[in-house]
DNA sequence: TTCTCATTTCAAATTTTCTTAAAATGTCCT
DNA sequence: AGGACATTTTAAGAAAATTTGAAATGAGAA
């Protein structure tokens, strides 16, 4: 992941509502959740949910697919993995953040 | 690191200028850099630098100390470590981001 | 087709964040 | 004390992000 992408991912997560959405989707796993359920669980307006979830989508942190008349959102683990790798490589030089290592 | 702190750290890094400041300080290492040098290297106004560096400071991502009449800023690795740990633990459940493991 | 339901799009209002320049603070030197 | 330098503080305006509600789209059911 390069700096512009990392910046986009950081900005996407740097909002209370969006971080909550992402965490809910991570917790939910690969089946994801329809927009309406996310909005209901987090008590936010539908159009507000769309706004935030699209922000996450642009950053690759969320995947969208249709199931009948509902849109299912799933956490995008690759992007999160990329962000963590970016932070580890670019912001932890000099062994200062040595406790983290890649194993696979 | 808890969610409010993680949110603060994410917001602090989610800006082009602040990410550049932080990366510069990581690259520089434990000696850090005086405010003026950072501002000069990144070509930003002094007061603008203060604004951004304070944002990083509030999030614990930067440390401040005085040397004569200049203020030295140093990257705060503990906070970055905490952020990476938060993301790994809260946003990568279910082995989806398994490639990252703690070793120390 | 027509009626719902689920969601998104749009535009306006609001709020938050960022930039800028001028004035203030703190330190060192003479 | 008085002057010069490094940085911060302040206040104003500019720019960007967020919220809201109403209207539009897309899909399934009658």
mmCIF file with all atom_site columns, N, CA and C in Angstrom, chain B residues 35-78:
data_model
loop_
_atom_site.group_PDB
_atom_site.id
_atom_site.type_symbol
_atom_site.label_atom_id
_atom_site.label_alt_id
_atom_site.label_comp_id
_atom_site.label_asym_id
_atom_site.label_entity_id
_atom_site.label_seq_id
_atom_site.pdbx_PDB_ins_code
_atom_site.Cartn_x
_atom_site.Cartn_y
_atom_site.Cartn_z
_atom_site.occupancy
_atom_site.B_iso_or_equiv
_atom_site.pdbx_formal_charge
_atom_site.auth_seq_id
_atom_site.auth_comp_id
_atom_site.auth_asym_id
_atom_site.auth_atom_id
_atom_site.pdbx_PDB_model_num
ATOM 1   N N  . UNK B 1 35 ? 11.167 22.456 15.437 1.00 0.00 ? 35 UNK B N  1
ATOM 2   C CA . UNK B 1 35 ? 9.999  22.876 14.668 1.00 0.00 ? 35 UNK B CA 1
ATOM 3   C C  . UNK B 1 35 ? 10.379 23.556 13.358 1.00 0.00 ? 35 UNK B C  1
ATOM 4   N N  . UNK B 1 36 ? 11.330 24.474 13.440 1.00 0.00 ? 36 UNK B N  1
ATOM 5   C CA . UNK B 1 36 ? 11.717 25.226 12.259 1.00 0.00 ? 36 UNK B CA 1
ATOM 6   C C  . UNK B 1 36 ? 12.210 24.357 11.120 1.00 0.00 ? 36 UNK B C  1
ATOM 7   N N  . UNK B 1 37 ? 12.978 23.333 11.464 1.00 0.00 ? 37 UNK B N  1
ATOM 8   C CA . UNK B 1 37 ? 13.509 22.439 10.437 1.00 0.00 ? 37 UNK B CA 1
ATOM 9   C C  . UNK B 1 37 ? 12.386 21.644 9.777  1.00 0.00 ? 37 UNK B C  1
ATOM 10  N N  . UNK B 1 38 ? 11.459 21.170 10.587 1.00 0.00 ? 38 UNK B N  1
ATOM 11  C CA . UNK B 1 38 ? 10.329 20.426 10.035 1.00 0.00 ? 38 UNK B CA 1
ATOM 12  C C  . UNK B 1 38 ? 9.547  21.315 9.069  1.00 0.00 ? 38 UNK B C  1
ATOM 13  N N  . UNK B 1 39 ? 9.271  22.532 9.512  1.00 0.00 ? 39 UNK B N  1
ATOM 14  C CA . UNK B 1 39 ? 8.503  23.459 8.680  1.00 0.00 ? 39 UNK B CA 1
ATOM 15  C C  . UNK B 1 39 ? 9.222  23.738 7.358  1.00 0.00 ? 39 UNK B C  1
ATOM 16  N N  . UNK B 1 40 ? 10.540 23.888 7.469  1.00 0.00 ? 40 UNK B N  1
ATOM 17  C CA . UNK B 1 40 ? 11.319 24.188 6.270  1.00 0.00 ? 40 UNK B CA 1
ATOM 18  C C  . UNK B 1 40 ? 11.322 22.995 5.307  1.00 0.00 ? 40 UNK B C  1
ATOM 19  N N  . UNK B 1 41 ? 11.581 21.818 5.839  1.00 0.00 ? 41 UNK B N  1
ATOM 20  C CA . UNK B 1 41 ? 11.646 20.621 4.989  1.00 0.00 ? 41 UNK B CA 1
ATOM 21  C C  . UNK B 1 41 ? 10.331 20.347 4.272  1.00 0.00 ? 41 UNK B C  1
ATOM 22  N N  . UNK B 1 42 ? 9.225  20.603 4.970  1.00 0.00 ? 42 UNK B N  1
ATOM 23  C CA . UNK B 1 42 ? 7.931  20.303 4.371  1.00 0.00 ? 42 UNK B CA 1
ATOM 24  C C  . UNK B 1 42 ? 7.302  21.532 3.718  1.00 0.00 ? 42 UNK B C  1
ATOM 25  N N  . UNK B 1 43 ? 8.037  22.634 3.775  1.00 0.00 ? 43 UNK B N  1
ATOM 26  C CA . UNK B 1 43 ? 7.568  23.871 3.131  1.00 0.00 ? 43 UNK B CA 1
ATOM 27  C C  . UNK B 1 43 ? 6.183  24.299 3.613  1.00 0.00 ? 43 UNK B C  1
ATOM 28  N N  . UNK B 1 44 ? 6.024  24.375 4.912  1.00 0.00 ? 44 UNK B N  1
ATOM 29  C CA . UNK B 1 44 ? 4.763  24.870 5.446  1.00 0.00 ? 44 UNK B CA 1
ATOM 30  C C  . UNK B 1 44 ? 5.033  26.025 6.409  1.00 0.00 ? 44 UNK B C  1
ATOM 31  N N  . UNK B 1 45 ? 4.025  26.885 6.590  1.00 0.00 ? 45 UNK B N  1
ATOM 32  C CA . UNK B 1 45 ? 4.163  28.055 7.456  1.00 0.00 ? 45 UNK B CA 1
ATOM 33  C C  . UNK B 1 45 ? 4.356  27.601 8.902  1.00 0.00 ? 45 UNK B C  1
ATOM 34  N N  . UNK B 1 46 ? 5.172  28.360 9.671  1.00 0.00 ? 46 UNK B N  1
ATOM 35  C CA . UNK B 1 46 ? 5.446  28.017 11.061 1.00 0.00 ? 46 UNK B CA 1
ATOM 36  C C  . UNK B 1 46 ? 4.180  27.777 11.891 1.00 0.00 ? 46 UNK B C  1
ATOM 37  N N  . UNK B 1 47 ? 3.227  28.671 11.763 1.00 0.00 ? 47 UNK B N  1
ATOM 38  C CA . UNK B 1 47 ? 2.024  28.520 12.583 1.00 0.00 ? 47 UNK B CA 1
ATOM 39  C C  . UNK B 1 47 ? 1.205  27.302 12.146 1.00 0.00 ? 47 UNK B C  1
ATOM 40  N N  . UNK B 1 48 ? 1.333  26.972 10.883 1.00 0.00 ? 48 UNK B N  1
ATOM 41  C CA . UNK B 1 48 ? 0.642  25.796 10.364 1.00 0.00 ? 48 UNK B CA 1
ATOM 42  C C  . UNK B 1 48 ? 1.300  24.532 10.925 1.00 0.00 ? 48 UNK B C  1
ATOM 43  N N  . UNK B 1 49 ? 2.622  24.573 11.016 1.00 0.00 ? 49 UNK B N  1
ATOM 44  C CA . UNK B 1 49 ? 3.324  23.435 11.596 1.00 0.00 ? 49 UNK B CA 1
ATOM 45  C C  . UNK B 1 49 ? 2.889  23.227 13.040 1.00 0.00 ? 49 UNK B C  1
ATOM 46  N N  . UNK B 1 50 ? 2.850  24.304 13.795 1.00 0.00 ? 50 UNK B N  1
ATOM 47  C CA . UNK B 1 50 ? 2.427  24.201 15.189 1.00 0.00 ? 50 UNK B CA 1
ATOM 48  C C  . UNK B 1 50 ? 1.046  23.543 15.288 1.00 0.00 ? 50 UNK B C  1
ATOM 49  N N  . UNK B 1 51 ? 0.137  24.028 14.448 1.00 0.00 ? 51 UNK B N  1
ATOM 50  C CA . UNK B 1 51 ? -1.215 23.473 14.440 1.00 0.00 ? 51 UNK B CA 1
ATOM 51  C C  . UNK B 1 51 ? -1.199 21.955 14.272 1.00 0.00 ? 51 UNK B C  1
ATOM 52  N N  . UNK B 1 52 ? -0.444 21.481 13.299 1.00 0.00 ? 52 UNK B N  1
ATOM 53  C CA . UNK B 1 52 ? -0.445 20.048 13.005 1.00 0.00 ? 52 UNK B CA 1
ATOM 54  C C  . UNK B 1 52 ? 0.334  19.229 14.026 1.00 0.00 ? 52 UNK B C  1
ATOM 55  N N  . UNK B 1 53 ? 1.454  19.756 14.441 1.00 0.00 ? 53 UNK B N  1
ATOM 56  C CA . UNK B 1 53 ? 2.284  19.010 15.368 1.00 0.00 ? 53 UNK B CA 1
ATOM 57  C C  . UNK B 1 53 ? 1.575  18.874 16.729 1.00 0.00 ? 53 UNK B C  1
ATOM 58  N N  . UNK B 1 54 ? 0.781  19.867 17.067 1.00 0.00 ? 54 UNK B N  1
ATOM 59  C CA . UNK B 1 54 ? 0.029  19.778 18.314 1.00 0.00 ? 54 UNK B CA 1
ATOM 60  C C  . UNK B 1 54 ? -1.055 18.714 18.227 1.00 0.00 ? 54 UNK B C  1
ATOM 61  N N  . UNK B 1 55 ? -1.581 18.579 17.045 1.00 0.00 ? 55 UNK B N  1
ATOM 62  C CA . UNK B 1 55 ? -2.575 17.543 16.803 1.00 0.00 ? 55 UNK B CA 1
ATOM 63  C C  . UNK B 1 55 ? -1.940 16.172 17.071 1.00 0.00 ? 55 UNK B C  1
ATOM 64  N N  . UNK B 1 56 ? -0.751 15.991 16.548 1.00 0.00 ? 56 UNK B N  1
ATOM 65  C CA . UNK B 1 56 ? -0.016 14.736 16.761 1.00 0.00 ? 56 UNK B CA 1
ATOM 66  C C  . UNK B 1 56 ? 0.336  14.566 18.238 1.00 0.00 ? 56 UNK B C  1
ATOM 67  N N  . UNK B 1 57 ? 0.674  15.673 18.874 1.00 0.00 ? 57 UNK B N  1
ATOM 68  C CA . UNK B 1 57 ? 1.076  15.632 20.275 1.00 0.00 ? 57 UNK B CA 1
ATOM 69  C C  . UNK B 1 57 ? -0.078 15.190 21.165 1.00 0.00 ? 57 UNK B C  1
ATOM 70  N N  . UNK B 1 58 ? -1.261 15.756 20.912 1.00 0.00 ? 58 UNK B N  1
ATOM 71  C CA . UNK B 1 58 ? -2.453 15.385 21.672 1.00 0.00 ? 58 UNK B CA 1
ATOM 72  C C  . UNK B 1 58 ? -2.715 13.885 21.574 1.00 0.00 ? 58 UNK B C  1
ATOM 73  N N  . UNK B 1 59 ? -2.389 13.315 20.423 1.00 0.00 ? 59 UNK B N  1
ATOM 74  C CA . UNK B 1 59 ? -2.628 11.886 20.217 1.00 0.00 ? 59 UNK B CA 1
ATOM 75  C C  . UNK B 1 59 ? -1.480 11.038 20.756 1.00 0.00 ? 59 UNK B C  1
ATOM 76  N N  . UNK B 1 60 ? -0.460 11.697 21.305 1.00 0.00 ? 60 UNK B N  1
ATOM 77  C CA . UNK B 1 60 ? 0.677  10.957 21.862 1.00 0.00 ? 60 UNK B CA 1
ATOM 78  C C  . UNK B 1 60 ? 1.649  10.467 20.810 1.00 0.00 ? 60 UNK B C  1
ATOM 79  N N  . UNK B 1 61 ? 1.455  10.892 19.568 1.00 0.00 ? 61 UNK B N  1
ATOM 80  C CA . UNK B 1 61 ? 2.309  10.396 18.494 1.00 0.00 ? 61 UNK B CA 1
ATOM 81  C C  . UNK B 1 61 ? 3.606  11.173 18.386 1.00 0.00 ? 61 UNK B C  1
ATOM 82  N N  . UNK B 1 62 ? 3.705  12.227 19.182 1.00 0.00 ? 62 UNK B N  1
ATOM 83  C CA . UNK B 1 62 ? 4.890  13.065 19.123 1.00 0.00 ? 62 UNK B CA 1
ATOM 84  C C  . UNK B 1 62 ? 5.202  13.590 20.527 1.00 0.00 ? 62 UNK B C  1
ATOM 85  N N  . UNK B 1 63 ? 6.476  13.730 20.784 1.00 0.00 ? 63 UNK B N  1
ATOM 86  C CA . UNK B 1 63 ? 6.965  14.197 22.071 1.00 0.00 ? 63 UNK B CA 1
ATOM 87  C C  . UNK B 1 63 ? 7.644  15.548 21.879 1.00 0.00 ? 63 UNK B C  1
ATOM 88  N N  . UNK B 1 64 ? 7.485  16.429 22.882 1.00 0.00 ? 64 UNK B N  1
ATOM 89  C CA . UNK B 1 64 ? 8.040  17.773 22.752 1.00 0.00 ? 64 UNK B CA 1
ATOM 90  C C  . UNK B 1 64 ? 9.052  18.042 23.862 1.00 0.00 ? 64 UNK B C  1
ATOM 91  N N  . UNK B 1 65 ? 10.176 18.672 23.493 1.00 0.00 ? 65 UNK B N  1
ATOM 92  C CA . UNK B 1 65 ? 11.126 19.081 24.533 1.00 0.00 ? 65 UNK B CA 1
ATOM 93  C C  . UNK B 1 65 ? 11.893 20.303 24.054 1.00 0.00 ? 65 UNK B C  1
ATOM 94  N N  . UNK B 1 66 ? 12.328 21.099 25.006 1.00 0.00 ? 66 UNK B N  1
ATOM 95  C CA . UNK B 1 66 ? 12.996 22.339 24.624 1.00 0.00 ? 66 UNK B CA 1
ATOM 96  C C  . UNK B 1 66 ? 14.514 22.198 24.640 1.00 0.00 ? 66 UNK B C  1
ATOM 97  N N  . UNK B 1 67 ? 15.170 22.762 23.654 1.00 0.00 ? 67 UNK B N  1
ATOM 98  C CA . UNK B 1 67 ? 16.632 22.823 23.609 1.00 0.00 ? 67 UNK B CA 1
ATOM 99  C C  . UNK B 1 67 ? 16.983 24.253 23.262 1.00 0.00 ? 67 UNK B C  1
ATOM 100 N N  . UNK B 1 68 ? 17.336 25.007 24.280 1.00 0.00 ? 68 UNK B N  1
ATOM 101 C CA . UNK B 1 68 ? 17.610 26.413 24.045 1.00 0.00 ? 68 UNK B CA 1
ATOM 102 C C  . UNK B 1 68 ? 16.347 27.079 23.578 1.00 0.00 ? 68 UNK B C  1
ATOM 103 N N  . UNK B 1 69 ? 16.428 27.792 22.504 1.00 0.00 ? 69 UNK B N  1
ATOM 104 C CA . UNK B 1 69 ? 15.200 28.467 22.075 1.00 0.00 ? 69 UNK B CA 1
ATOM 105 C C  . UNK B 1 69 ? 14.420 27.682 21.036 1.00 0.00 ? 69 UNK B C  1
ATOM 106 N N  . UNK B 1 70 ? 14.871 26.472 20.769 1.00 0.00 ? 70 UNK B N  1
ATOM 107 C CA . UNK B 1 70 ? 14.039 25.693 19.856 1.00 0.00 ? 70 UNK B CA 1
ATOM 108 C C  . UNK B 1 70 ? 13.330 24.527 20.533 1.00 0.00 ? 70 UNK B C  1
ATOM 109 N N  . UNK B 1 71 ? 12.207 24.136 19.935 1.00 0.00 ? 71 UNK B N  1
ATOM 110 C CA . UNK B 1 71 ? 11.424 23.023 20.459 1.00 0.00 ? 71 UNK B CA 1
ATOM 111 C C  . UNK B 1 71 ? 11.656 21.811 19.569 1.00 0.00 ? 71 UNK B C  1
ATOM 112 N N  . UNK B 1 72 ? 12.080 20.735 20.226 1.00 0.00 ? 72 UNK B N  1
ATOM 113 C CA . UNK B 1 72 ? 12.402 19.512 19.490 1.00 0.00 ? 72 UNK B CA 1
ATOM 114 C C  . UNK B 1 72 ? 11.217 18.554 19.529 1.00 0.00 ? 72 UNK B C  1
ATOM 115 N N  . UNK B 1 73 ? 10.882 18.020 18.389 1.00 0.00 ? 73 UNK B N  1
ATOM 116 C CA . UNK B 1 73 ? 9.804  17.028 18.319 1.00 0.00 ? 73 UNK B CA 1
ATOM 117 C C  . UNK B 1 73 ? 10.363 15.671 17.943 1.00 0.00 ? 73 UNK B C  1
ATOM 118 N N  . UNK B 1 74 ? 9.894  14.646 18.656 1.00 0.00 ? 74 UNK B N  1
ATOM 119 C CA . UNK B 1 74 ? 10.354 13.271 18.430 1.00 0.00 ? 74 UNK B CA 1
ATOM 120 C C  . UNK B 1 74 ? 9.136  12.369 18.238 1.00 0.00 ? 74 UNK B C  1
ATOM 121 N N  . UNK B 1 75 ? 9.235  11.420 17.337 1.00 0.00 ? 75 UNK B N  1
ATOM 122 C CA . UNK B 1 75 ? 8.141  10.470 17.098 1.00 0.00 ? 75 UNK B CA 1
ATOM 123 C C  . UNK B 1 75 ? 7.873  9.653  18.354 1.00 0.00 ? 75 UNK B C  1
ATOM 124 N N  . UNK B 1 76 ? 6.617  9.469  18.696 1.00 0.00 ? 76 UNK B N  1
ATOM 125 C CA . UNK B 1 76 ? 6.234  8.668  19.859 1.00 0.00 ? 76 UNK B CA 1
ATOM 126 C C  . UNK B 1 76 ? 5.857  7.265  19.438 1.00 0.00 ? 76 UNK B C  1
ATOM 127 N N  . UNK B 1 77 ? 6.812  6.380  19.552 1.00 0.00 ? 77 UNK B N  1
ATOM 128 C CA . UNK B 1 77 ? 6.611  5.028  19.033 1.00 0.00 ? 77 UNK B CA 1
ATOM 129 C C  . UNK B 1 77 ? 5.590  4.222  19.826 1.00 0.00 ? 77 UNK B C  1
ATOM 130 N N  . UNK B 1 78 ? 5.487  4.507  21.108 1.00 0.00 ? 78 UNK B N  1
ATOM 131 C CA . UNK B 1 78 ? 4.545  3.750  21.929 1.00 0.00 ? 78 UNK B CA 1
ATOM 132 C C  . UNK B 1 78 ? 3.116  3.906  21.393 1.00 0.00 ? 78 UNK B C  1
#
